Short mmCIF file of C-alpha atoms in Angstrom, two decimals:
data_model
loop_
_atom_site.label_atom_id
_atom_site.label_comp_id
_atom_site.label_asym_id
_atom_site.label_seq_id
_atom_site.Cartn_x
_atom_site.Cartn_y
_atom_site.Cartn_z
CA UNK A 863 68.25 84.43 23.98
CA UNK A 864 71.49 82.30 23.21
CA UNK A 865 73.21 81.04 26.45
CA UNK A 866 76.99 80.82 26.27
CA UNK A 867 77.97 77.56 27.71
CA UNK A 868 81.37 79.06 28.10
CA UNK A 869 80.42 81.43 30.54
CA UNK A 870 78.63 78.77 32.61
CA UNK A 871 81.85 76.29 32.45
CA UNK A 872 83.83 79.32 33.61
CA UNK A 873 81.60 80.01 36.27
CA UNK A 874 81.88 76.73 37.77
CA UNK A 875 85.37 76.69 37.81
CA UNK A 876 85.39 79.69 40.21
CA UNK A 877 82.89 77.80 42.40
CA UNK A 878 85.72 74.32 42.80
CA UNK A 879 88.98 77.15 42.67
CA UNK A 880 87.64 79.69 45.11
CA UNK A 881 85.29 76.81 47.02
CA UNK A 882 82.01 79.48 46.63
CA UNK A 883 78.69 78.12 47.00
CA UNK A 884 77.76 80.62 44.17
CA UNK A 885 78.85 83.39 41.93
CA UNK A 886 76.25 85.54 39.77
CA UNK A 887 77.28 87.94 36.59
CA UNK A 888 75.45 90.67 35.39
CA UNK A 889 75.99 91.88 31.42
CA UNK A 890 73.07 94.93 30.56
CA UNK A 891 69.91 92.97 30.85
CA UNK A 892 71.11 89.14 31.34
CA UNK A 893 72.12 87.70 34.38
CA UNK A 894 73.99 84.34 35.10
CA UNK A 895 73.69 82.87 38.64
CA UNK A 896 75.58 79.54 38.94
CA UNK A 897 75.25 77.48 42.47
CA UNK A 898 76.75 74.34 43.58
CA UNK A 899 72.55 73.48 43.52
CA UNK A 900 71.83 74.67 40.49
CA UNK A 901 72.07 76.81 37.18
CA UNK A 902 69.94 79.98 36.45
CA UNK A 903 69.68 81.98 33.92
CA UNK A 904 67.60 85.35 34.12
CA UNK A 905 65.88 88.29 31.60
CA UNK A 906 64.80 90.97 33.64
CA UNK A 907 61.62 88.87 35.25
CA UNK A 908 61.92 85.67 32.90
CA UNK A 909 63.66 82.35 34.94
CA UNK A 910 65.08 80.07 32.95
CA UNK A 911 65.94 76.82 34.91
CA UNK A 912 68.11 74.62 32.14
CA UNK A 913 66.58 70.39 32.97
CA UNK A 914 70.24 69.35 32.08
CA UNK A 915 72.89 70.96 34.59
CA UNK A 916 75.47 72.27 31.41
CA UNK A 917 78.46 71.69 34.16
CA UNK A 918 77.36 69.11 35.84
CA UNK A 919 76.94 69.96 39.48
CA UNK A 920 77.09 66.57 40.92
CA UNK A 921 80.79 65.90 39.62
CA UNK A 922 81.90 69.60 41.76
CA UNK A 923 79.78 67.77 44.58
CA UNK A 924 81.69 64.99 44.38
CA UNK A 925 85.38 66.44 43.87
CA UNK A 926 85.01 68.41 46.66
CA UNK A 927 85.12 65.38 48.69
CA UNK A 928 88.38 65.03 50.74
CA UNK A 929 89.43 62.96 52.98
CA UNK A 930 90.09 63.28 56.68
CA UNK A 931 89.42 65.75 59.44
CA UNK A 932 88.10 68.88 58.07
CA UNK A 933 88.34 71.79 60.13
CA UNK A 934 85.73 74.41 59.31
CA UNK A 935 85.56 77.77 59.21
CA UNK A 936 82.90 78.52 62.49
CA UNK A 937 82.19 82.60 60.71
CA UNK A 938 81.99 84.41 57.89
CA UNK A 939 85.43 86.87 57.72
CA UNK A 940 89.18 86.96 56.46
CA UNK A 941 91.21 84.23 57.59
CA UNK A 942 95.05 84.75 58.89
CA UNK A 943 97.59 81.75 59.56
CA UNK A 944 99.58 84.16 62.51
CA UNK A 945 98.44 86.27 65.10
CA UNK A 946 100.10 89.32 63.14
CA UNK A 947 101.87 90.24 60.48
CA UNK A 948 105.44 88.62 59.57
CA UNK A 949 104.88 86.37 62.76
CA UNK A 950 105.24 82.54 63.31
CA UNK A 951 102.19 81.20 61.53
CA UNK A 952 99.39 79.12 63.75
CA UNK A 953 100.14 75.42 62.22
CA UNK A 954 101.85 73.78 58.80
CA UNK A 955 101.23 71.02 56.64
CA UNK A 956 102.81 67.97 58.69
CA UNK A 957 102.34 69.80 62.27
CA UNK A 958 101.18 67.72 64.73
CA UNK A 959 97.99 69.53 66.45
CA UNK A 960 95.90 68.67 69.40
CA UNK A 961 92.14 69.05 69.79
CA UNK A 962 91.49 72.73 70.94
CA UNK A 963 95.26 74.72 69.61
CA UNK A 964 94.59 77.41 67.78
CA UNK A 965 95.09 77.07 63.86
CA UNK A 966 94.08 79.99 62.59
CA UNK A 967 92.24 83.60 63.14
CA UNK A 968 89.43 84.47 61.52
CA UNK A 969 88.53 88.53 61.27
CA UNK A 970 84.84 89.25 61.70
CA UNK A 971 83.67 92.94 62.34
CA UNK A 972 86.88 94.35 62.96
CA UNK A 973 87.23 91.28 65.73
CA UNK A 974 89.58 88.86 65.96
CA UNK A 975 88.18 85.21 66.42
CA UNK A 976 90.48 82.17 67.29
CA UNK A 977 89.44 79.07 65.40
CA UNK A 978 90.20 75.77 67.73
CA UNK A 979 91.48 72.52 66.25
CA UNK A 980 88.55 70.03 66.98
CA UNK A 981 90.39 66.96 67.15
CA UNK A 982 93.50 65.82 67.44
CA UNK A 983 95.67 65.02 64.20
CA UNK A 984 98.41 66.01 61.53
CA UNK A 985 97.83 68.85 59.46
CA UNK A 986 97.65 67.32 55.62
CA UNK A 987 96.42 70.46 53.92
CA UNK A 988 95.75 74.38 54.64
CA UNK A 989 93.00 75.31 52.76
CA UNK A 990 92.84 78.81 52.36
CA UNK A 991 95.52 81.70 51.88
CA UNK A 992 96.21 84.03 54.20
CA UNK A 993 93.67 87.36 53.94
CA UNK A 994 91.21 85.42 52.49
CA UNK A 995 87.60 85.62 53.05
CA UNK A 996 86.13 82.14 53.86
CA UNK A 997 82.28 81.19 54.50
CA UNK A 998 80.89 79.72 57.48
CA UNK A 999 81.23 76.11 56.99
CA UNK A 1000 84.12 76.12 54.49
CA UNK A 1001 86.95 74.14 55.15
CA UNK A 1002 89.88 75.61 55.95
CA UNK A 1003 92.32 72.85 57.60
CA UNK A 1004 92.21 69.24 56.84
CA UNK A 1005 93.94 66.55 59.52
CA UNK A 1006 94.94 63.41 58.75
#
């Protein structure tokens, strides 16, 4: 079986653009699972484990590294910066925030879930788009 490094590389670049923890293809009887912890490659019941990382997961480890307060997600769902549609959005980059303001909603189960600032600070960056499905843990507001 010949493994296509190009499909690997592109692979990981989902993982840093879309901040996944990890993304798995399927093509007739090959699958390609790519994690933030490692690289597999699969034949129907044959594991292949490749010694050398071909993207180099440390380096995504380590450029996901930001500084200041991140905010994290606290559920899995769709995030929204404003209570509804076409209304004033929650924060914005270079809003001052204080520790327990709502910054943004989070959709879980048809339920929506207000996600509190936990400390004070200046929003720096919004992480995520509006409608966009985040993971528990994922950052989704950074404060300086």
């Amino acid at each position: 079986m010949k493994i296509d490094k190009k499909i690997i590389k592109e692979l990981s670049d989902y993982l840093k653009e879309f901040n996944l923890t990890e993304i798995e293809i399927t093509e007739k009887d090959t699958k390609i699972k790519v994690s933030k912890n490692n690289v597999s490659i699969s034949n129907q019941p044959q594991v292949i484990s490749p010694s050398t990382s071909t993207t180099g997961s440390p380096p995504n480890q380590t450029q996901n590294i930001k500084s200041g307060i991140e905010i994290t997600s606290p559920i899995i769902g769709t995030a929204y910066h404003a209570p509804e549609p076409g209304a004033k959005k929650f924060v914005e980059i270079g809003k001052k925030i204080k520790k327990g303001d709502t910054i943004m909603i989070v959709e879980a189960m048809k339920t929506m879930n207000h996600v509190p600032s936990t400390a004070d600070g200046v929003v720096k960056e919004i992480c995520v788009e509006d409608g966009q499905p985040v993971e528990f843990g994922q950052t989704i507001i950074i404060l300086e």
